[in-house]
């Protein structure tokens, strides 16, 4: 008489989709927390990074507000500029995040992370959202300065939360773009050169400094395919109430971030070789 086989323990069964999603989100949050803890070693980094956006507001913004060289309708130019500088500061934080990945590869940390059960998607997404949260800390300092300068910012908490979400999504995309570049060039020096080469075209090819209407035709084309433009439009619409296509803006940011996370995850193994 054959003895029936015992059923395998419940933990051996394949986890359902809800449990898989919970596990993925938990690991993303863990990786994000690990990245943020690195700020405790050098808190002056955020202060020094805030100097450049502060200078843009104090010098560029105040000067062009007085001479009225850029047509922004009934909106003072400083008010128009402040959301663009928020997005710019987030871009500058995220676009060089790939350098950290290359450092982790050289130190052997990346190879150890890749042999853990944590999915590569969670590793990349954790770093991406950590970059977004870093950008938010800096954004608070820029917002305080903008309020001191008299920029008419919204006090609606829902709009402020949505603005923060737009900054996080934009920063996450540019962080993943940096990881993609790192996976292609495999060198800190090359990544620095490419990062510096694309930040200014991304910034000046967006609506951060001037309305789309005053752009030449070729620059309008670049503006339409530039994720930074959609981030700026969303942040500006939420902060100072200018017309914004929030559904399109957030749709583009979420889609671009998802694609970038996928590509960066695929290239992560190449970095560890």
mmCIF file of C-alpha atoms in Angstrom:
data_model
loop_
_atom_site.group_PDB
_atom_site.id
_atom_site.type_symbol
_atom_site.label_atom_id
_atom_site.label_comp_id
_atom_site.label_asym_id
_atom_site.label_seq_id
_atom_site.Cartn_x
_atom_site.Cartn_y
_atom_site.Cartn_z
ATOM 1 C CA UNK A 1 0.000 0.000 0.000
ATOM 2 C CA UNK A 2 1.527 3.283 -1.079
ATOM 3 C CA UNK A 3 1.876 6.041 1.440
ATOM 4 C CA UNK A 4 0.515 9.394 0.166
ATOM 5 C CA UNK A 5 3.131 12.077 -0.143
ATOM 6 C CA UNK A 6 2.846 14.912 2.321
ATOM 7 C CA UNK A 7 1.858 18.260 0.905
ATOM 8 C CA UNK A 8 4.737 20.741 0.640
ATOM 9 C CA UNK A 9 4.865 23.487 3.238
ATOM 10 C CA UNK A 10 2.835 26.563 2.422
ATOM 11 C CA UNK A 11 5.986 28.667 2.130
ATOM 12 C CA UNK A 12 7.157 26.494 -0.784
ATOM 13 C CA UNK A 13 4.191 27.339 -2.928
ATOM 14 C CA UNK A 14 4.615 29.945 -5.609
ATOM 15 C CA UNK A 15 3.647 33.337 -4.162
ATOM 16 C CA UNK A 16 0.620 34.949 -5.712
ATOM 17 C CA UNK A 17 0.814 38.193 -7.651
ATOM 18 C CA UNK A 18 -0.235 40.299 -4.665
ATOM 19 C CA UNK A 19 2.468 38.766 -2.478
ATOM 20 C CA UNK A 20 5.037 39.221 -5.252
ATOM 21 C CA UNK A 21 4.063 42.880 -5.567
ATOM 22 C CA UNK A 22 4.338 43.370 -1.806
ATOM 23 C CA UNK A 23 7.758 41.744 -1.801
ATOM 24 C CA UNK A 24 8.934 43.911 -4.697
ATOM 25 C CA UNK A 25 7.687 47.120 -3.047
ATOM 26 C CA UNK A 26 9.277 46.098 0.260
ATOM 27 C CA UNK A 27 12.652 45.543 -1.390
ATOM 28 C CA UNK A 28 12.403 48.817 -3.317
ATOM 29 C CA UNK A 29 11.683 50.641 -0.047
ATOM 30 C CA UNK A 30 14.607 48.885 1.656
ATOM 31 C CA UNK A 31 17.032 49.805 -1.132
ATOM 32 C CA UNK A 32 15.737 53.375 -1.114
ATOM 33 C CA UNK A 33 16.279 53.616 2.664
ATOM 34 C CA UNK A 34 19.838 52.305 2.309
ATOM 35 C CA UNK A 35 20.575 54.960 -0.312
ATOM 36 C CA UNK A 36 19.130 57.742 1.840
ATOM 37 C CA UNK A 37 21.182 56.683 4.869
ATOM 38 C CA UNK A 38 24.287 57.649 2.908
ATOM 39 C CA UNK A 39 23.246 61.285 3.330
ATOM 40 C CA UNK A 40 24.067 61.052 7.042
ATOM 41 C CA UNK A 41 27.757 60.782 6.171
ATOM 42 C CA UNK A 42 27.855 64.112 4.336
ATOM 43 C CA UNK A 43 24.879 66.358 4.956
ATOM 44 C CA UNK A 44 26.716 69.346 3.514
ATOM 45 C CA UNK A 45 26.253 67.868 0.016
ATOM 46 C CA UNK A 46 22.645 69.042 -0.177
ATOM 47 C CA UNK A 47 23.560 72.527 1.035
ATOM 48 C CA UNK A 48 26.336 72.934 -1.519
ATOM 49 C CA UNK A 49 24.117 71.603 -4.314
ATOM 50 C CA UNK A 50 21.483 74.199 -3.400
ATOM 51 C CA UNK A 51 23.891 77.070 -4.115
ATOM 52 C CA UNK A 52 23.522 76.886 -7.898
ATOM 53 C CA UNK A 53 19.689 77.008 -8.002
ATOM 54 C CA UNK A 54 19.790 79.808 -5.427
ATOM 55 C CA UNK A 55 22.057 81.821 -7.721
ATOM 56 C CA UNK A 56 19.714 81.231 -10.662
ATOM 57 C CA UNK A 57 16.829 82.670 -8.656
ATOM 58 C CA UNK A 58 18.751 85.550 -7.091
ATOM 59 C CA UNK A 59 20.705 86.717 -10.143
ATOM 60 C CA UNK A 60 19.038 85.448 -13.306
ATOM 61 C CA UNK A 61 15.486 85.612 -11.982
ATOM 62 C CA UNK A 62 15.706 89.024 -10.341
ATOM 63 C CA UNK A 63 17.535 90.570 -13.318
ATOM 64 C CA UNK A 64 15.177 89.283 -16.006
ATOM 65 C CA UNK A 65 12.168 90.220 -13.894
ATOM 66 C CA UNK A 66 13.356 93.841 -13.932
ATOM 67 C CA UNK A 67 14.187 94.080 -17.641
ATOM 68 C CA UNK A 68 11.127 92.055 -18.737
ATOM 69 C CA UNK A 69 13.016 90.525 -21.639
ATOM 70 C CA UNK A 70 11.053 87.244 -21.648
ATOM 71 C CA UNK A 71 7.273 87.485 -22.173
ATOM 72 C CA UNK A 72 5.404 85.560 -19.480
ATOM 73 C CA UNK A 73 2.071 87.415 -19.599
ATOM 74 C CA UNK A 74 0.728 88.597 -16.267
ATOM 75 C CA UNK A 75 3.069 86.304 -14.340
ATOM 76 C CA UNK A 76 6.269 87.907 -12.957
ATOM 77 C CA UNK A 77 9.284 86.235 -14.497
ATOM 78 C CA UNK A 78 10.649 85.207 -11.087
ATOM 79 C CA UNK A 79 7.401 83.313 -10.415
ATOM 80 C CA UNK A 80 7.635 81.708 -13.845
ATOM 81 C CA UNK A 81 11.285 80.748 -13.326
ATOM 82 C CA UNK A 82 11.068 79.219 -9.834
ATOM 83 C CA UNK A 83 9.384 75.923 -10.885
ATOM 84 C CA UNK A 84 11.909 75.540 -13.700
ATOM 85 C CA UNK A 85 14.776 75.940 -11.240
ATOM 86 C CA UNK A 86 13.192 73.299 -8.976
ATOM 87 C CA UNK A 87 13.193 70.851 -11.879
ATOM 88 C CA UNK A 88 16.718 71.875 -12.862
ATOM 89 C CA UNK A 89 18.099 71.216 -9.393
ATOM 90 C CA UNK A 90 16.459 67.776 -9.377
ATOM 91 C CA UNK A 91 17.944 67.038 -12.810
ATOM 92 C CA UNK A 92 21.463 67.955 -11.700
ATOM 93 C CA UNK A 93 21.212 65.659 -8.673
ATOM 94 C CA UNK A 94 19.916 62.656 -10.627
ATOM 95 C CA UNK A 95 21.884 62.795 -13.877
ATOM 96 C CA UNK A 96 25.195 61.865 -12.203
ATOM 97 C CA UNK A 97 23.788 59.045 -10.065
ATOM 98 C CA UNK A 98 25.415 56.486 -12.362
ATOM 99 C CA UNK A 99 28.817 57.457 -10.934
ATOM 100 C CA UNK A 100 27.756 55.868 -7.674
ATOM 101 C CA UNK A 101 26.853 52.648 -9.508
ATOM 102 C CA UNK A 102 30.310 52.510 -11.092
ATOM 103 C CA UNK A 103 31.906 53.140 -7.675
ATOM 104 C CA UNK A 104 29.845 50.273 -6.221
ATOM 105 C CA UNK A 105 31.031 48.041 -9.059
ATOM 106 C CA UNK A 106 34.675 48.918 -8.429
ATOM 107 C CA UNK A 107 34.240 48.299 -4.694
ATOM 108 C CA UNK A 108 32.589 44.914 -5.294
ATOM 109 C CA UNK A 109 29.294 46.007 -3.741
ATOM 110 C CA UNK A 110 27.273 45.681 -6.945
ATOM 111 C CA UNK A 111 28.335 42.074 -7.538
ATOM 112 C CA UNK A 112 27.218 41.163 -4.018
ATOM 113 C CA UNK A 113 23.855 42.881 -4.512
ATOM 114 C CA UNK A 114 23.231 41.047 -7.773
ATOM 115 C CA UNK A 115 23.597 37.597 -6.170
ATOM 116 C CA UNK A 116 20.955 38.364 -3.547
ATOM 117 C CA UNK A 117 17.297 37.408 -4.181
ATOM 118 C CA UNK A 118 16.441 41.081 -4.697
ATOM 119 C CA UNK A 119 15.294 41.636 -8.304
ATOM 120 C CA UNK A 120 17.398 43.967 -10.401
ATOM 121 C CA UNK A 121 14.299 46.056 -10.970
ATOM 122 C CA UNK A 122 14.059 46.648 -7.221
ATOM 123 C CA UNK A 123 17.740 47.619 -7.042
ATOM 124 C CA UNK A 124 17.360 50.182 -9.811
ATOM 125 C CA UNK A 125 13.991 51.490 -8.622
ATOM 126 C CA UNK A 126 15.323 51.884 -5.074
ATOM 127 C CA UNK A 127 18.180 54.038 -6.311
ATOM 128 C CA UNK A 128 15.839 55.971 -8.609
ATOM 129 C CA UNK A 129 13.373 56.887 -5.873
ATOM 130 C CA UNK A 130 16.231 57.687 -3.484
ATOM 131 C CA UNK A 131 17.427 60.224 -6.064
ATOM 132 C CA UNK A 132 13.899 61.638 -6.133
ATOM 133 C CA UNK A 133 13.767 62.002 -2.365
ATOM 134 C CA UNK A 134 17.179 63.681 -2.359
ATOM 135 C CA UNK A 135 15.813 66.118 -4.927
ATOM 136 C CA UNK A 136 12.827 66.813 -2.653
ATOM 137 C CA UNK A 137 15.083 67.773 0.257
ATOM 138 C CA UNK A 138 16.858 70.272 -1.977
ATOM 139 C CA UNK A 139 13.541 71.458 -3.427
ATOM 140 C CA UNK A 140 12.387 72.458 0.065
ATOM 141 C CA UNK A 141 15.384 74.794 0.376
ATOM 142 C CA UNK A 142 14.709 76.288 -3.060
ATOM 143 C CA UNK A 143 11.020 76.771 -2.198
ATOM 144 C CA UNK A 144 11.916 78.565 1.028
ATOM 145 C CA UNK A 145 14.176 80.935 -0.893
ATOM 146 C CA UNK A 146 11.494 81.478 -3.539
ATOM 147 C CA UNK A 147 8.951 82.344 -0.837
ATOM 148 C CA UNK A 148 11.405 84.814 0.722
ATOM 149 C CA UNK A 149 11.845 86.461 -2.688
ATOM 150 C CA UNK A 150 8.085 86.886 -2.950
ATOM 151 C CA UNK A 151 7.174 84.161 -5.441
ATOM 152 C CA UNK A 152 3.427 83.488 -5.348
ATOM 153 C CA UNK A 153 3.424 79.803 -4.416
ATOM 154 C CA UNK A 154 0.307 77.758 -3.723
ATOM 155 C CA UNK A 155 -0.494 76.744 -0.164
ATOM 156 C CA UNK A 156 -2.800 73.898 -1.249
ATOM 157 C CA UNK A 157 -1.370 70.725 0.373
ATOM 158 C CA UNK A 158 -2.757 68.450 -2.376
ATOM 159 C CA UNK A 159 -1.051 70.500 -5.078
ATOM 160 C CA UNK A 160 2.197 70.505 -3.095
ATOM 161 C CA UNK A 161 2.039 66.705 -2.777
ATOM 162 C CA UNK A 162 1.378 66.376 -6.512
ATOM 163 C CA UNK A 163 4.279 68.738 -7.218
ATOM 164 C CA UNK A 164 6.543 66.575 -5.053
ATOM 165 C CA UNK A 165 5.391 63.487 -6.971
ATOM 166 C CA UNK A 166 6.278 65.152 -10.289
ATOM 167 C CA UNK A 167 9.763 65.994 -9.011
ATOM 168 C CA UNK A 168 10.307 62.434 -7.751
ATOM 169 C CA UNK A 169 9.164 60.907 -11.060
ATOM 170 C CA UNK A 170 11.369 63.234 -13.088
ATOM 171 C CA UNK A 171 14.385 62.602 -10.855
ATOM 172 C CA UNK A 172 13.789 58.843 -10.991
ATOM 173 C CA UNK A 173 13.821 58.948 -14.799
ATOM 174 C CA UNK A 174 17.050 60.942 -15.018
ATOM 175 C CA UNK A 175 18.682 58.728 -12.373
ATOM 176 C CA UNK A 176 17.854 55.657 -14.471
ATOM 177 C CA UNK A 177 19.094 57.435 -17.593
ATOM 178 C CA UNK A 178 22.391 57.961 -15.767
ATOM 179 C CA UNK A 179 22.526 54.253 -14.871
ATOM 180 C CA UNK A 180 21.851 53.367 -18.521
ATOM 181 C CA UNK A 181 24.742 55.576 -19.613
ATOM 182 C CA UNK A 182 26.941 53.992 -16.933
ATOM 183 C CA UNK A 183 26.013 50.542 -18.233
ATOM 184 C CA UNK A 184 27.054 51.570 -21.734
ATOM 185 C CA UNK A 185 30.304 53.464 -21.055
ATOM 186 C CA UNK A 186 31.474 51.578 -17.911
ATOM 187 C CA UNK A 187 33.690 54.485 -16.893
ATOM 188 C CA UNK A 188 33.317 57.367 -14.428
ATOM 189 C CA UNK A 189 35.208 59.764 -16.675
ATOM 190 C CA UNK A 190 33.076 59.019 -19.735
ATOM 191 C CA UNK A 191 29.891 59.224 -17.677
ATOM 192 C CA UNK A 192 30.915 62.625 -16.308
ATOM 193 C CA UNK A 193 31.630 63.879 -19.813
ATOM 194 C CA UNK A 194 28.337 62.627 -21.257
ATOM 195 C CA UNK A 195 26.380 63.865 -18.240
ATOM 196 C CA UNK A 196 27.811 67.343 -18.572
ATOM 197 C CA UNK A 197 27.179 67.266 -22.330
ATOM 198 C CA UNK A 198 23.459 66.462 -22.039
ATOM 199 C CA UNK A 199 22.385 68.445 -18.952
ATOM 200 C CA UNK A 200 22.533 71.857 -20.592
ATOM 201 C CA UNK A 201 20.683 70.772 -23.794
ATOM 202 C CA UNK A 202 18.024 69.130 -21.618
ATOM 203 C CA UNK A 203 17.685 72.267 -19.503
ATOM 204 C CA UNK A 204 17.773 74.876 -22.268
ATOM 205 C CA UNK A 205 15.708 72.648 -24.561
ATOM 206 C CA UNK A 206 12.837 72.673 -22.056
ATOM 207 C CA UNK A 207 10.336 75.310 -20.967
ATOM 208 C CA UNK A 208 12.193 75.913 -17.697
ATOM 209 C CA UNK A 209 13.493 79.356 -18.670
ATOM 210 C CA UNK A 210 11.081 80.604 -21.332
ATOM 211 C CA UNK A 211 7.654 79.785 -22.787
ATOM 212 C CA UNK A 212 7.359 77.350 -25.672
ATOM 213 C CA UNK A 213 5.810 80.100 -27.846
ATOM 214 C CA UNK A 214 9.089 82.032 -28.082
ATOM 215 C CA UNK A 215 11.151 78.990 -29.115
ATOM 216 C CA UNK A 216 12.313 78.481 -32.709
ATOM 217 C CA UNK A 217 10.722 75.569 -34.535
ATOM 218 C CA UNK A 218 13.600 73.106 -34.091
ATOM 219 C CA UNK A 219 13.732 73.815 -30.342
ATOM 220 C CA UNK A 220 9.982 73.214 -30.037
ATOM 221 C CA UNK A 221 10.550 69.727 -31.478
ATOM 222 C CA UNK A 222 13.219 69.046 -28.837
ATOM 223 C CA UNK A 223 10.912 70.438 -26.151
ATOM 224 C CA UNK A 224 8.127 68.008 -27.103
ATOM 225 C CA UNK A 225 10.367 64.942 -26.665
ATOM 226 C CA UNK A 226 12.121 66.219 -23.541
ATOM 227 C CA UNK A 227 10.747 64.646 -20.298
ATOM 228 C CA UNK A 228 12.052 67.649 -18.360
ATOM 229 C CA UNK A 229 9.525 69.859 -20.186
ATOM 230 C CA UNK A 230 6.610 67.776 -18.905
ATOM 231 C CA UNK A 231 8.050 67.822 -15.397
ATOM 232 C CA UNK A 232 8.407 71.615 -15.506
ATOM 233 C CA UNK A 233 4.897 72.078 -16.897
ATOM 234 C CA UNK A 234 3.396 69.950 -14.111
ATOM 235 C CA UNK A 235 5.408 71.640 -11.343
ATOM 236 C CA UNK A 236 4.654 75.128 -12.687
ATOM 237 C CA UNK A 237 0.947 74.437 -13.071
ATOM 238 C CA UNK A 238 0.687 73.028 -9.555
ATOM 239 C CA UNK A 239 2.832 75.684 -7.857
ATOM 240 C CA UNK A 240 1.728 78.933 -9.508
ATOM 241 C CA UNK A 241 -1.437 77.933 -11.381
ATOM 242 C CA UNK A 242 -0.340 78.245 -15.020
ATOM 243 C CA UNK A 243 -2.178 76.085 -17.610
ATOM 244 C CA UNK A 244 -0.916 72.495 -17.463
ATOM 245 C CA UNK A 245 -1.917 69.169 -19.001
ATOM 246 C CA UNK A 246 -1.433 67.245 -15.785
ATOM 247 C CA UNK A 247 -2.772 63.962 -17.148
ATOM 248 C CA UNK A 248 -0.349 64.057 -20.079
ATOM 249 C CA UNK A 249 2.511 65.360 -17.931
ATOM 250 C CA UNK A 250 2.238 62.604 -15.331
ATOM 251 C CA UNK A 251 1.572 59.989 -18.009
ATOM 252 C CA UNK A 252 4.788 60.898 -19.838
ATOM 253 C CA UNK A 253 6.813 60.969 -16.605
ATOM 254 C CA UNK A 254 5.496 57.601 -15.405
ATOM 255 C CA UNK A 255 5.960 55.989 -18.826
ATOM 256 C CA UNK A 256 9.476 57.373 -19.258
ATOM 257 C CA UNK A 257 10.432 56.260 -15.753
ATOM 258 C CA UNK A 258 9.092 52.723 -16.295
ATOM 259 C CA UNK A 259 10.976 52.337 -19.587
ATOM 260 C CA UNK A 260 14.171 53.732 -18.059
ATOM 261 C CA UNK A 261 13.947 51.368 -15.060
ATOM 262 C CA UNK A 262 13.533 48.419 -17.429
ATOM 263 C CA UNK A 263 16.509 49.384 -19.609
ATOM 264 C CA UNK A 264 18.712 50.198 -16.600
ATOM 265 C CA UNK A 265 17.831 46.855 -14.978
ATOM 266 C CA UNK A 266 18.802 45.032 -18.170
ATOM 267 C CA UNK A 267 22.199 46.775 -18.261
ATOM 268 C CA UNK A 268 22.965 46.301 -14.574
ATOM 269 C CA UNK A 269 24.532 42.890 -15.153
ATOM 270 C CA UNK A 270 26.886 44.356 -17.763
ATOM 271 C CA UNK A 271 28.236 46.729 -15.140
ATOM 272 C CA UNK A 272 29.102 43.871 -12.774
ATOM 273 C CA UNK A 273 31.157 41.876 -15.305
#
